[in-house]
mmCIF file of C-alpha atoms in Angstrom:
data_model
loop_
_atom_site.group_PDB
_atom_site.id
_atom_site.type_symbol
_atom_site.label_atom_id
_atom_site.label_comp_id
_atom_site.label_asym_id
_atom_site.label_seq_id
_atom_site.Cartn_x
_atom_site.Cartn_y
_atom_site.Cartn_z
ATOM 1 C CA UNK A 1 104.722 130.880 99.245
ATOM 2 C CA UNK A 2 106.834 132.990 101.642
ATOM 3 C CA UNK A 3 104.573 132.138 104.585
ATOM 4 C CA UNK A 4 104.790 128.445 103.748
ATOM 5 C CA UNK A 5 108.572 128.611 103.535
ATOM 6 C CA UNK A 6 108.684 130.096 107.034
ATOM 7 C CA UNK A 7 107.564 126.696 108.300
ATOM 8 C CA UNK A 8 110.418 124.940 106.490
ATOM 9 C CA UNK A 9 113.101 125.753 109.135
ATOM 10 C CA UNK A 10 110.910 124.037 111.729
ATOM 11 C CA UNK A 11 110.979 120.769 109.772
ATOM 12 C CA UNK A 12 114.674 121.156 108.993
ATOM 13 C CA UNK A 13 115.248 121.548 112.722
ATOM 14 C CA UNK A 14 113.355 118.334 113.394
ATOM 15 C CA UNK A 15 115.241 116.533 110.647
ATOM 16 C CA UNK A 16 118.652 117.426 112.036
ATOM 17 C CA UNK A 17 117.911 116.543 115.649
ATOM 18 C CA UNK A 18 119.680 113.422 116.872
ATOM 19 C CA UNK A 19 118.110 112.560 120.214
ATOM 20 C CA UNK A 20 116.801 109.175 119.085
ATOM 21 C CA UNK A 21 117.184 106.609 116.324
ATOM 22 C CA UNK A 22 115.261 108.134 113.442
ATOM 23 C CA UNK A 23 114.871 108.211 109.674
ATOM 24 C CA UNK A 24 115.273 111.708 108.284
ATOM 25 C CA UNK A 25 115.418 112.939 104.716
ATOM 26 C CA UNK A 26 114.576 115.824 102.444
ATOM 27 C CA UNK A 27 113.656 115.689 98.755
ATOM 28 C CA UNK A 28 113.684 118.487 96.187
ATOM 29 C CA UNK A 29 111.472 117.863 93.148
ATOM 30 C CA UNK A 30 111.887 119.956 90.007
ATOM 31 C CA UNK A 31 108.939 119.644 87.630
ATOM 32 C CA UNK A 32 105.869 117.459 87.992
ATOM 33 C CA UNK A 33 104.899 114.046 86.618
ATOM 34 C CA UNK A 34 102.318 113.635 83.874
ATOM 35 C CA UNK A 35 102.098 109.841 83.547
ATOM 36 C CA UNK A 36 99.534 107.921 85.579
ATOM 37 C CA UNK A 37 102.064 105.752 87.429
ATOM 38 C CA UNK A 38 104.515 108.505 88.383
ATOM 39 C CA UNK A 39 101.652 110.776 89.447
ATOM 40 C CA UNK A 40 100.409 107.946 91.671
ATOM 41 C CA UNK A 41 103.924 107.536 93.112
ATOM 42 C CA UNK A 42 103.568 111.006 94.628
ATOM 43 C CA UNK A 43 99.878 110.646 95.490
ATOM 44 C CA UNK A 44 98.837 113.067 92.723
ATOM 45 C CA UNK A 45 99.919 115.895 95.030
ATOM 46 C CA UNK A 46 102.588 117.510 92.838
ATOM 47 C CA UNK A 47 100.958 120.426 91.027
ATOM 48 C CA UNK A 48 103.822 122.943 90.924
ATOM 49 C CA UNK A 49 107.200 122.985 89.200
ATOM 50 C CA UNK A 50 109.134 122.941 92.474
ATOM 51 C CA UNK A 51 108.251 120.987 95.617
ATOM 52 C CA UNK A 52 110.127 120.348 98.863
ATOM 53 C CA UNK A 53 109.407 117.129 100.760
ATOM 54 C CA UNK A 54 111.061 116.817 104.192
ATOM 55 C CA UNK A 55 110.448 113.560 106.065
ATOM 56 C CA UNK A 56 110.770 112.666 109.720
ATOM 57 C CA UNK A 57 110.029 109.102 110.854
ATOM 58 C CA UNK A 58 110.828 107.743 114.293
ATOM 59 C CA UNK A 59 110.142 104.553 116.195
ATOM 60 C CA UNK A 60 110.832 104.646 119.925
ATOM 61 C CA UNK A 61 109.939 101.449 121.741
ATOM 62 C CA UNK A 62 106.218 100.987 121.015
ATOM 63 C CA UNK A 63 105.570 104.488 119.641
ATOM 64 C CA UNK A 64 105.846 105.501 115.989
ATOM 65 C CA UNK A 65 105.566 108.998 114.529
ATOM 66 C CA UNK A 66 105.806 110.099 110.909
ATOM 67 C CA UNK A 67 105.702 113.599 109.421
ATOM 68 C CA UNK A 68 105.738 113.938 105.617
ATOM 69 C CA UNK A 69 104.690 117.377 104.289
ATOM 70 C CA UNK A 70 104.713 118.539 100.664
ATOM 71 C CA UNK A 71 105.665 122.219 100.403
ATOM 72 C CA UNK A 72 105.273 124.221 97.198
ATOM 73 C CA UNK A 73 104.054 127.622 96.078
ATOM 74 C CA UNK A 74 100.654 128.321 97.664
ATOM 75 C CA UNK A 75 100.437 124.731 98.874
ATOM 76 C CA UNK A 76 101.362 123.039 102.140
ATOM 77 C CA UNK A 77 99.895 119.621 102.763
ATOM 78 C CA UNK A 78 100.761 116.552 104.791
ATOM 79 C CA UNK A 79 100.781 113.388 102.744
ATOM 80 C CA UNK A 80 101.412 111.520 105.985
ATOM 81 C CA UNK A 81 101.102 112.700 109.562
ATOM 82 C CA UNK A 82 100.325 109.980 112.072
ATOM 83 C CA UNK A 83 100.902 108.588 115.546
ATOM 84 C CA UNK A 84 100.985 104.830 116.126
ATOM 85 C CA UNK A 85 101.007 103.062 119.489
ATOM 86 C CA UNK A 86 101.656 99.314 119.555
ATOM 87 C CA UNK A 87 101.098 96.825 122.355
ATOM 88 C CA UNK A 88 101.667 93.081 122.194
ATOM 89 C CA UNK A 89 100.585 92.155 118.652
ATOM 90 C CA UNK A 90 98.203 95.094 118.300
ATOM 91 C CA UNK A 91 98.435 98.761 117.402
ATOM 92 C CA UNK A 92 96.281 101.878 117.383
ATOM 93 C CA UNK A 93 96.974 104.512 114.734
ATOM 94 C CA UNK A 94 95.553 107.986 114.144
ATOM 95 C CA UNK A 95 96.209 110.584 111.464
ATOM 96 C CA UNK A 96 96.824 110.568 107.735
ATOM 97 C CA UNK A 97 98.730 107.419 106.769
ATOM 98 C CA UNK A 98 99.370 104.911 103.979
ATOM 99 C CA UNK A 99 98.593 101.226 104.474
ATOM 100 C CA UNK A 100 100.235 98.714 102.154
ATOM 101 C CA UNK A 101 99.341 95.111 102.809
ATOM 102 C CA UNK A 102 97.398 94.128 99.698
ATOM 103 C CA UNK A 103 98.857 91.642 97.242
ATOM 104 C CA UNK A 104 100.104 94.371 94.881
ATOM 105 C CA UNK A 105 103.323 96.342 95.404
ATOM 106 C CA UNK A 106 102.056 99.924 95.685
ATOM 107 C CA UNK A 107 105.448 101.408 94.772
ATOM 108 C CA UNK A 108 105.251 100.068 91.205
ATOM 109 C CA UNK A 109 101.705 98.713 90.785
ATOM 110 C CA UNK A 110 98.834 100.555 89.126
ATOM 111 C CA UNK A 111 97.216 100.242 92.538
ATOM 112 C CA UNK A 112 94.882 98.088 94.555
ATOM 113 C CA UNK A 113 91.357 97.893 93.179
ATOM 114 C CA UNK A 114 89.975 99.263 96.466
ATOM 115 C CA UNK A 115 92.428 101.632 98.196
ATOM 116 C CA UNK A 116 95.776 102.577 96.686
ATOM 117 C CA UNK A 117 98.289 105.416 96.951
ATOM 118 C CA UNK A 118 96.726 107.245 94.006
ATOM 119 C CA UNK A 119 95.463 110.128 96.120
ATOM 120 C CA UNK A 120 96.042 111.762 99.474
ATOM 121 C CA UNK A 121 95.351 109.330 102.341
ATOM 122 C CA UNK A 122 92.011 109.875 104.067
ATOM 123 C CA UNK A 123 92.392 110.898 107.760
ATOM 124 C CA UNK A 124 91.468 107.921 109.919
ATOM 125 C CA UNK A 125 91.773 106.267 113.287
ATOM 126 C CA UNK A 126 92.273 102.525 113.341
ATOM 127 C CA UNK A 127 93.099 99.310 115.150
ATOM 128 C CA UNK A 128 95.386 96.592 113.775
ATOM 129 C CA UNK A 129 96.248 93.129 115.031
ATOM 130 C CA UNK A 130 98.021 90.004 113.762
ATOM 131 C CA UNK A 131 98.726 86.535 115.134
ATOM 132 C CA UNK A 132 98.689 82.842 114.268
ATOM 133 C CA UNK A 133 95.737 80.466 114.325
ATOM 134 C CA UNK A 134 96.429 76.781 113.627
ATOM 135 C CA UNK A 135 99.729 77.718 111.912
ATOM 136 C CA UNK A 136 97.913 80.200 109.693
ATOM 137 C CA UNK A 137 98.971 83.809 110.049
ATOM 138 C CA UNK A 138 96.111 86.278 110.104
ATOM 139 C CA UNK A 139 95.886 90.052 110.231
ATOM 140 C CA UNK A 140 92.866 92.223 110.870
ATOM 141 C CA UNK A 141 92.526 95.988 110.485
ATOM 142 C CA UNK A 142 89.583 98.309 111.009
ATOM 143 C CA UNK A 143 89.468 102.066 110.395
ATOM 144 C CA UNK A 144 87.069 104.941 110.821
ATOM 145 C CA UNK A 145 87.733 108.011 108.682
ATOM 146 C CA UNK A 146 86.146 111.199 107.468
ATOM 147 C CA UNK A 147 85.798 112.129 103.806
ATOM 148 C CA UNK A 148 85.326 115.639 102.383
ATOM 149 C CA UNK A 149 82.563 117.909 101.166
ATOM 150 C CA UNK A 150 82.133 118.691 97.471
ATOM 151 C CA UNK A 151 79.602 120.345 95.183
ATOM 152 C CA UNK A 152 77.121 117.514 95.876
ATOM 153 C CA UNK A 153 77.952 116.740 99.521
ATOM 154 C CA UNK A 154 77.291 119.479 102.101
ATOM 155 C CA UNK A 155 78.324 117.522 105.210
ATOM 156 C CA UNK A 156 81.371 115.286 105.044
ATOM 157 C CA UNK A 157 80.457 111.583 105.305
ATOM 158 C CA UNK A 158 82.368 108.893 107.170
ATOM 159 C CA UNK A 159 84.572 106.163 105.760
ATOM 160 C CA UNK A 160 84.354 102.664 107.185
ATOM 161 C CA UNK A 161 87.149 100.279 106.223
ATOM 162 C CA UNK A 162 88.226 96.827 107.348
ATOM 163 C CA UNK A 163 90.366 94.014 106.020
ATOM 164 C CA UNK A 164 91.052 90.426 107.040
ATOM 165 C CA UNK A 165 93.956 88.444 105.567
ATOM 166 C CA UNK A 166 95.125 84.852 106.032
ATOM 167 C CA UNK A 167 98.539 83.553 104.986
ATOM 168 C CA UNK A 168 99.497 79.857 104.994
ATOM 169 C CA UNK A 169 103.004 78.554 104.395
ATOM 170 C CA UNK A 170 103.103 75.645 101.961
ATOM 171 C CA UNK A 171 106.772 74.914 102.561
ATOM 172 C CA UNK A 172 109.888 76.918 103.479
ATOM 173 C CA UNK A 173 109.896 78.767 100.155
ATOM 174 C CA UNK A 174 106.224 79.323 99.286
ATOM 175 C CA UNK A 175 102.944 80.546 100.739
ATOM 176 C CA UNK A 176 99.400 81.442 99.735
ATOM 177 C CA UNK A 177 97.307 84.355 100.932
ATOM 178 C CA UNK A 178 93.599 85.138 100.902
ATOM 179 C CA UNK A 179 92.119 88.421 102.030
ATOM 180 C CA UNK A 180 88.908 90.374 101.950
ATOM 181 C CA UNK A 181 88.986 94.173 102.042
ATOM 182 C CA UNK A 182 85.768 96.156 102.450
ATOM 183 C CA UNK A 183 85.097 99.897 102.534
ATOM 184 C CA UNK A 184 81.986 102.057 102.629
ATOM 185 C CA UNK A 185 81.105 105.747 102.598
ATOM 186 C CA UNK A 186 78.189 106.476 104.917
ATOM 187 C CA UNK A 187 76.417 109.180 106.993
ATOM 188 C CA UNK A 188 76.961 112.839 106.071
ATOM 189 C CA UNK A 189 74.509 114.888 104.040
ATOM 190 C CA UNK A 190 73.977 115.611 100.343
ATOM 191 C CA UNK A 191 72.107 118.344 98.493
ATOM 192 C CA UNK A 192 69.901 115.852 96.657
ATOM 193 C CA UNK A 193 69.209 113.249 99.359
ATOM 194 C CA UNK A 194 69.633 115.222 102.601
ATOM 195 C CA UNK A 195 70.948 113.753 105.847
ATOM 196 C CA UNK A 196 72.022 110.130 105.551
ATOM 197 C CA UNK A 197 71.578 107.420 108.224
ATOM 198 C CA UNK A 198 74.239 107.749 110.934
ATOM 199 C CA UNK A 199 73.090 105.884 114.066
ATOM 200 C CA UNK A 200 74.892 102.969 115.714
ATOM 201 C CA UNK A 201 72.406 100.537 114.161
ATOM 202 C CA UNK A 202 73.199 102.087 110.792
ATOM 203 C CA UNK A 203 76.905 101.512 111.453
ATOM 204 C CA UNK A 204 76.151 97.840 112.144
ATOM 205 C CA UNK A 205 74.472 97.597 108.731
ATOM 206 C CA UNK A 206 77.483 99.304 107.120
ATOM 207 C CA UNK A 207 79.899 96.986 108.948
ATOM 208 C CA UNK A 208 78.026 93.911 107.726
ATOM 209 C CA UNK A 209 77.579 95.390 104.222
ATOM 210 C CA UNK A 210 73.885 94.769 104.796
ATOM 211 C CA UNK A 211 70.858 96.565 103.412
ATOM 212 C CA UNK A 212 69.306 99.234 105.615
ATOM 213 C CA UNK A 213 66.245 98.723 107.757
ATOM 214 C CA UNK A 214 62.851 99.425 106.209
ATOM 215 C CA UNK A 215 62.295 103.141 105.750
ATOM 216 C CA UNK A 216 65.954 104.005 106.417
ATOM 217 C CA UNK A 217 68.054 105.481 103.612
ATOM 218 C CA UNK A 218 67.126 105.561 99.948
ATOM 219 C CA UNK A 219 65.719 102.671 97.904
ATOM 220 C CA UNK A 220 69.176 101.448 96.876
ATOM 221 C CA UNK A 221 70.230 101.275 100.552
ATOM 222 C CA UNK A 222 67.117 99.236 101.383
ATOM 223 C CA UNK A 223 67.637 96.847 98.483
ATOM 224 C CA UNK A 224 71.401 96.314 98.432
ATOM 225 C CA UNK A 225 73.662 97.711 101.173
ATOM 226 C CA UNK A 226 73.603 100.840 103.289
ATOM 227 C CA UNK A 227 75.974 103.545 102.080
ATOM 228 C CA UNK A 228 78.408 103.404 99.190
ATOM 229 C CA UNK A 229 79.863 99.941 99.758
ATOM 230 C CA UNK A 230 82.537 98.049 97.768
ATOM 231 C CA UNK A 231 85.447 95.675 98.275
ATOM 232 C CA UNK A 232 87.874 93.110 96.914
ATOM 233 C CA UNK A 233 88.727 89.474 97.330
ATOM 234 C CA UNK A 234 92.527 89.412 97.264
ATOM 235 C CA UNK A 235 94.384 86.189 96.377
ATOM 236 C CA UNK A 236 98.146 85.731 96.038
ATOM 237 C CA UNK A 237 100.823 83.061 95.763
ATOM 238 C CA UNK A 238 104.421 83.722 96.815
ATOM 239 C CA UNK A 239 107.427 81.592 95.887
ATOM 240 C CA UNK A 240 111.181 81.975 96.362
ATOM 241 C CA UNK A 241 113.508 80.242 93.907
ATOM 242 C CA UNK A 242 117.154 80.910 94.617
ATOM 243 C CA UNK A 243 117.574 84.684 94.869
ATOM 244 C CA UNK A 244 114.338 85.426 93.010
ATOM 245 C CA UNK A 245 110.992 86.089 94.684
ATOM 246 C CA UNK A 246 107.732 85.572 92.784
ATOM 247 C CA UNK A 247 104.379 87.114 93.680
ATOM 248 C CA UNK A 248 101.308 86.157 91.633
ATOM 249 C CA UNK A 249 98.022 87.832 92.525
ATOM 250 C CA UNK A 250 94.419 88.398 91.520
ATOM 251 C CA UNK A 251 92.078 91.003 92.988
ATOM 252 C CA UNK A 252 88.354 90.404 92.453
ATOM 253 C CA UNK A 253 86.417 93.646 92.768
ATOM 254 C CA UNK A 254 82.799 93.827 93.910
ATOM 255 C CA UNK A 255 80.226 96.609 94.274
ATOM 256 C CA UNK A 256 77.339 94.552 95.642
ATOM 257 C CA UNK A 257 76.487 91.330 97.443
ATOM 258 C CA UNK A 258 76.385 89.230 94.291
ATOM 259 C CA UNK A 259 80.037 90.156 93.763
ATOM 260 C CA UNK A 260 80.839 89.598 97.426
ATOM 261 C CA UNK A 261 79.372 86.093 97.158
ATOM 262 C CA UNK A 262 81.362 85.510 93.931
ATOM 263 C CA UNK A 263 78.240 85.127 91.834
ATOM 264 C CA UNK A 264 77.754 86.397 88.272
ATOM 265 C CA UNK A 265 80.628 84.195 87.013
ATOM 266 C CA UNK A 266 82.978 86.298 89.161
ATOM 267 C CA UNK A 267 81.921 89.200 86.918
ATOM 268 C CA UNK A 268 83.412 87.446 83.882
ATOM 269 C CA UNK A 269 86.931 87.717 85.331
ATOM 270 C CA UNK A 270 86.963 91.452 85.917
ATOM 271 C CA UNK A 271 89.761 92.473 88.265
ATOM 272 C CA UNK A 272 93.481 93.093 88.578
ATOM 273 C CA UNK A 273 95.936 90.309 87.681
ATOM 274 C CA UNK A 274 99.633 90.586 88.376
ATOM 275 C CA UNK A 275 102.992 88.857 88.592
ATOM 276 C CA UNK A 276 106.047 90.416 90.219
ATOM 277 C CA UNK A 277 109.560 88.939 90.072
ATOM 278 C CA UNK A 278 112.196 90.480 92.287
ATOM 279 C CA UNK A 279 115.878 89.908 93.010
ATOM 280 C CA UNK A 280 118.769 92.056 94.230
ATOM 281 C CA UNK A 281 119.535 93.198 90.675
ATOM 282 C CA UNK A 282 116.129 93.645 89.071
ATOM 283 C CA UNK A 283 112.375 93.996 89.528
ATOM 284 C CA UNK A 284 109.834 92.985 86.893
ATOM 285 C CA UNK A 285 106.082 93.507 87.079
ATOM 286 C CA UNK A 286 103.260 92.709 84.685
ATOM 287 C CA UNK A 287 99.654 93.616 85.454
ATOM 288 C CA UNK A 288 96.430 93.283 83.523
ATOM 289 C CA UNK A 289 93.395 95.315 84.540
ATOM 290 C CA UNK A 290 89.954 94.368 83.205
ATOM 291 C CA UNK A 291 86.783 96.171 84.287
ATOM 292 C CA UNK A 292 84.542 95.895 81.218
ATOM 293 C CA UNK A 293 81.932 93.325 82.251
ATOM 294 C CA UNK A 294 80.673 94.717 85.589
ATOM 295 C CA UNK A 295 78.046 92.008 86.011
ATOM 296 C CA UNK A 296 76.699 92.415 82.480
ATOM 297 C CA UNK A 297 74.849 95.149 80.603
ATOM 298 C CA UNK A 298 71.412 94.498 82.132
ATOM 299 C CA UNK A 299 70.354 95.996 85.483
ATOM 300 C CA UNK A 300 69.612 94.183 87.666
ATOM 301 C CA UNK A 301 71.832 92.305 88.352
ATOM 302 C CA UNK A 302 74.548 93.929 86.211
ATOM 303 C CA UNK A 303 75.789 97.410 85.286
ATOM 304 C CA UNK A 304 77.655 97.558 88.597
ATOM 305 C CA UNK A 305 79.046 101.007 87.711
ATOM 306 C CA UNK A 306 82.441 100.590 89.381
ATOM 307 C CA UNK A 307 83.424 103.509 91.656
ATOM 308 C CA UNK A 308 80.122 105.338 90.919
ATOM 309 C CA UNK A 309 77.542 106.295 93.539
ATOM 310 C CA UNK A 310 74.399 108.371 93.111
ATOM 311 C CA UNK A 311 74.087 109.433 96.745
ATOM 312 C CA UNK A 312 77.721 110.399 97.344
ATOM 313 C CA UNK A 313 78.330 111.685 93.827
ATOM 314 C CA UNK A 314 80.485 111.294 91.917
ATOM 315 C CA UNK A 315 81.679 108.269 93.930
ATOM 316 C CA UNK A 316 84.944 106.624 94.915
ATOM 317 C CA UNK A 317 87.273 109.648 94.739
ATOM 318 C CA UNK A 318 89.113 111.865 97.231
ATOM 319 C CA UNK A 319 90.732 115.210 96.392
ATOM 320 C CA UNK A 320 89.479 114.696 92.803
ATOM 321 C CA UNK A 321 91.428 111.455 92.243
ATOM 322 C CA UNK A 322 90.445 107.800 92.304
ATOM 323 C CA UNK A 323 90.881 106.143 95.694
ATOM 324 C CA UNK A 324 91.353 102.768 94.027
ATOM 325 C CA UNK A 325 93.225 101.715 90.903
ATOM 326 C CA UNK A 326 94.855 104.637 89.106
ATOM 327 C CA UNK A 327 93.626 103.670 85.615
ATOM 328 C CA UNK A 328 89.899 104.027 86.325
ATOM 329 C CA UNK A 329 87.594 106.532 88.012
ATOM 330 C CA UNK A 330 83.807 107.051 88.277
ATOM 331 C CA UNK A 331 83.599 108.742 84.873
ATOM 332 C CA UNK A 332 85.998 106.354 83.113
ATOM 333 C CA UNK A 333 85.486 102.969 84.734
ATOM 334 C CA UNK A 334 85.601 100.399 81.913
ATOM 335 C CA UNK A 335 89.055 99.466 80.693
ATOM 336 C CA UNK A 336 91.449 96.777 79.543
ATOM 337 C CA UNK A 337 94.964 97.920 80.445
ATOM 338 C CA UNK A 338 98.346 96.162 80.315
ATOM 339 C CA UNK A 339 100.989 97.539 82.652
ATOM 340 C CA UNK A 340 104.681 96.547 82.682
ATOM 341 C CA UNK A 341 107.541 97.720 84.873
ATOM 342 C CA UNK A 342 111.212 96.735 84.710
ATOM 343 C CA UNK A 343 114.046 98.035 86.884
ATOM 344 C CA UNK A 344 117.700 96.963 86.612
ATOM 345 C CA UNK A 345 120.487 97.842 89.038
ATOM 346 C CA UNK A 346 124.105 98.384 87.966
ATOM 347 C CA UNK A 347 126.107 99.204 91.063
ATOM 348 C CA UNK A 348 125.320 102.805 92.029
ATOM 349 C CA UNK A 349 123.121 103.242 88.956
ATOM 350 C CA UNK A 350 119.690 101.909 88.160
ATOM 351 C CA UNK A 351 117.384 102.245 85.169
ATOM 352 C CA UNK A 352 113.692 101.577 84.867
ATOM 353 C CA UNK A 353 111.000 101.574 82.213
ATOM 354 C CA UNK A 354 107.275 101.700 82.868
ATOM 355 C CA UNK A 355 104.919 101.021 79.959
ATOM 356 C CA UNK A 356 101.129 100.895 79.948
ATOM 357 C CA UNK A 357 98.817 100.354 77.008
ATOM 358 C CA UNK A 358 95.251 99.286 76.332
ATOM 359 C CA UNK A 359 91.815 100.786 75.851
ATOM 360 C CA UNK A 360 89.141 102.645 77.784
ATOM 361 C CA UNK A 361 85.534 101.927 76.839
ATOM 362 C CA UNK A 362 82.282 103.818 77.334
ATOM 363 C CA UNK A 363 81.619 103.814 81.085
ATOM 364 C CA UNK A 364 78.781 102.307 83.071
ATOM 365 C CA UNK A 365 77.593 105.184 85.252
ATOM 366 C CA UNK A 366 74.011 105.754 86.432
ATOM 367 C CA UNK A 367 71.272 103.303 85.525
ATOM 368 C CA UNK A 368 67.587 102.642 86.080
ATOM 369 C CA UNK A 369 65.925 99.378 87.047
ATOM 370 C CA UNK A 370 65.242 97.028 84.130
ATOM 371 C CA UNK A 371 67.690 98.969 81.973
ATOM 372 C CA UNK A 372 69.915 97.503 79.256
ATOM 373 C CA UNK A 373 72.982 99.293 77.898
ATOM 374 C CA UNK A 374 74.101 98.419 74.373
ATOM 375 C CA UNK A 375 77.383 99.841 73.095
ATOM 376 C CA UNK A 376 77.687 97.933 69.800
ATOM 377 C CA UNK A 377 79.939 100.512 68.153
ATOM 378 C CA UNK A 378 82.249 100.992 71.112
ATOM 379 C CA UNK A 379 85.705 99.886 69.944
ATOM 380 C CA UNK A 380 87.431 101.640 72.811
ATOM 381 C CA UNK A 381 89.768 104.614 73.035
ATOM 382 C CA UNK A 382 93.465 103.780 72.891
ATOM 383 C CA UNK A 383 95.561 104.417 75.984
ATOM 384 C CA UNK A 384 99.353 104.471 76.034
ATOM 385 C CA UNK A 385 101.984 105.842 78.430
ATOM 386 C CA UNK A 386 105.685 105.206 78.788
ATOM 387 C CA UNK A 387 108.158 106.478 81.375
ATOM 388 C CA UNK A 388 111.929 106.059 81.584
ATOM 389 C CA UNK A 389 113.858 106.637 84.775
ATOM 390 C CA UNK A 390 117.452 106.851 85.899
ATOM 391 C CA UNK A 391 118.651 106.761 89.503
ATOM 392 C CA UNK A 392 122.196 107.566 90.598
ATOM 393 C CA UNK A 393 123.517 107.095 94.131
ATOM 394 C CA UNK A 394 125.928 110.031 94.295
ATOM 395 C CA UNK A 395 127.201 108.931 97.705
ATOM 396 C CA UNK A 396 125.903 107.286 100.859
ATOM 397 C CA UNK A 397 123.318 110.011 101.403
ATOM 398 C CA UNK A 398 122.534 111.644 98.036
ATOM 399 C CA UNK A 399 120.307 110.182 95.300
ATOM 400 C CA UNK A 400 119.588 111.776 91.939
ATOM 401 C CA UNK A 401 116.529 110.674 89.954
ATOM 402 C CA UNK A 402 115.652 111.711 86.412
ATOM 403 C CA UNK A 403 112.338 110.866 84.738
ATOM 404 C CA UNK A 404 111.242 111.161 81.106
ATOM 405 C CA UNK A 405 107.588 110.527 80.280
ATOM 406 C CA UNK A 406 105.462 110.297 77.168
ATOM 407 C CA UNK A 407 101.689 110.029 77.108
ATOM 408 C CA UNK A 408 99.368 110.235 74.110
ATOM 409 C CA UNK A 409 99.070 114.008 74.593
ATOM 410 C CA UNK A 410 102.245 115.182 76.335
ATOM 411 C CA UNK A 411 105.946 114.746 76.975
ATOM 412 C CA UNK A 412 107.579 115.760 80.236
ATOM 413 C CA UNK A 413 110.794 115.600 82.245
ATOM 414 C CA UNK A 414 111.188 115.995 85.985
ATOM 415 C CA UNK A 415 114.056 115.649 88.441
ATOM 416 C CA UNK A 416 114.347 114.603 92.077
ATOM 417 C CA UNK A 417 117.274 115.241 94.426
ATOM 418 C CA UNK A 418 116.996 113.150 97.581
ATOM 419 C CA UNK A 419 119.149 113.633 100.686
ATOM 420 C CA UNK A 420 119.041 110.824 103.237
ATOM 421 C CA UNK A 421 120.393 112.083 106.541
ATOM 422 C CA UNK A 422 122.476 109.578 108.485
ATOM 423 C CA UNK A 423 120.631 107.725 111.212
ATOM 424 C CA UNK A 424 122.081 108.847 114.501
ATOM 425 C CA UNK A 425 121.718 108.025 118.153
#
């Protein structure tokens, strides 16, 4: 801990410099969250009873730099550390960074079905662009990242990610959006399956979410898609009425091409549904997560086994936490969860309540061909969490946050003191 604290003056020095227009802050966190949503808020990084989080974020002309370390006893990790260079309507970014352009609000949502803030961002390099085509705004992003080794993976695989979104204005107060977001783990090496395909032609197959060439990869790669591939169709409708903004969204998750092509009755309406209402005085969110059908209980074509992969076991996780929605993971991937959030502002004070309830069911994990899973006696395991929060603006720069949480198994309290340093030139 002492060695880690020696680095702290360096960040404090950066924070208090005033050569350019910058955002600088430091947060002191006493305790650690236990609820799913509050743990996700901090990327499931907080594992000690005291953590220091200095932040330095600057934008100078077409260059952006952000440094966001988490410092605690025996732990020093960057949640974000990236460099972004923009030109015209494009940008190139490298480092560890958070991207938030899905339909859900990652600050209060249970998280995108594909990539959320539930765990530490995966280090990546990427290209982003946006423009208009026939009065339709579009944005495209593509990233190349590197995952991590674990007890099953002896050479870290790559992450391929891309997303394409279209937004069309209906009138001055409303718009609709449609996006597709695809990601795949590929290459690397595993103890069970050895070296995985990693040539340029293999990358083309991964990019197209196509099956591998004959004799390349394992049987699943040759029959479905190369690597551990998944994605979402992301639909949303936005409307402004007076001072209130409405966002209604639906994320359709898919693990294979039948899901990509919206077959299988759209997996019997599996996915994430949400409505967010926001004004200057309050924010309200309701979400419903359903992942029980998964294409049906017969394989093929069903038992999609969300977030699970046999080659890159256990699947869609990073640093032991789900990369996608915070309520499911490879070992607990079938659920029906209701999630509600309400925040109300009263001058310098604000209060919020976050309540989630529902059930987790027996998961769909590994399966054989021509297999049927029957869980007749599965009534589900109850899930319930509630969190209360209070935020007080002590003055222009100081914020005090107090959280009380209750899960089925635990109760906890934690405190955050946030100091926002004045922006200077």
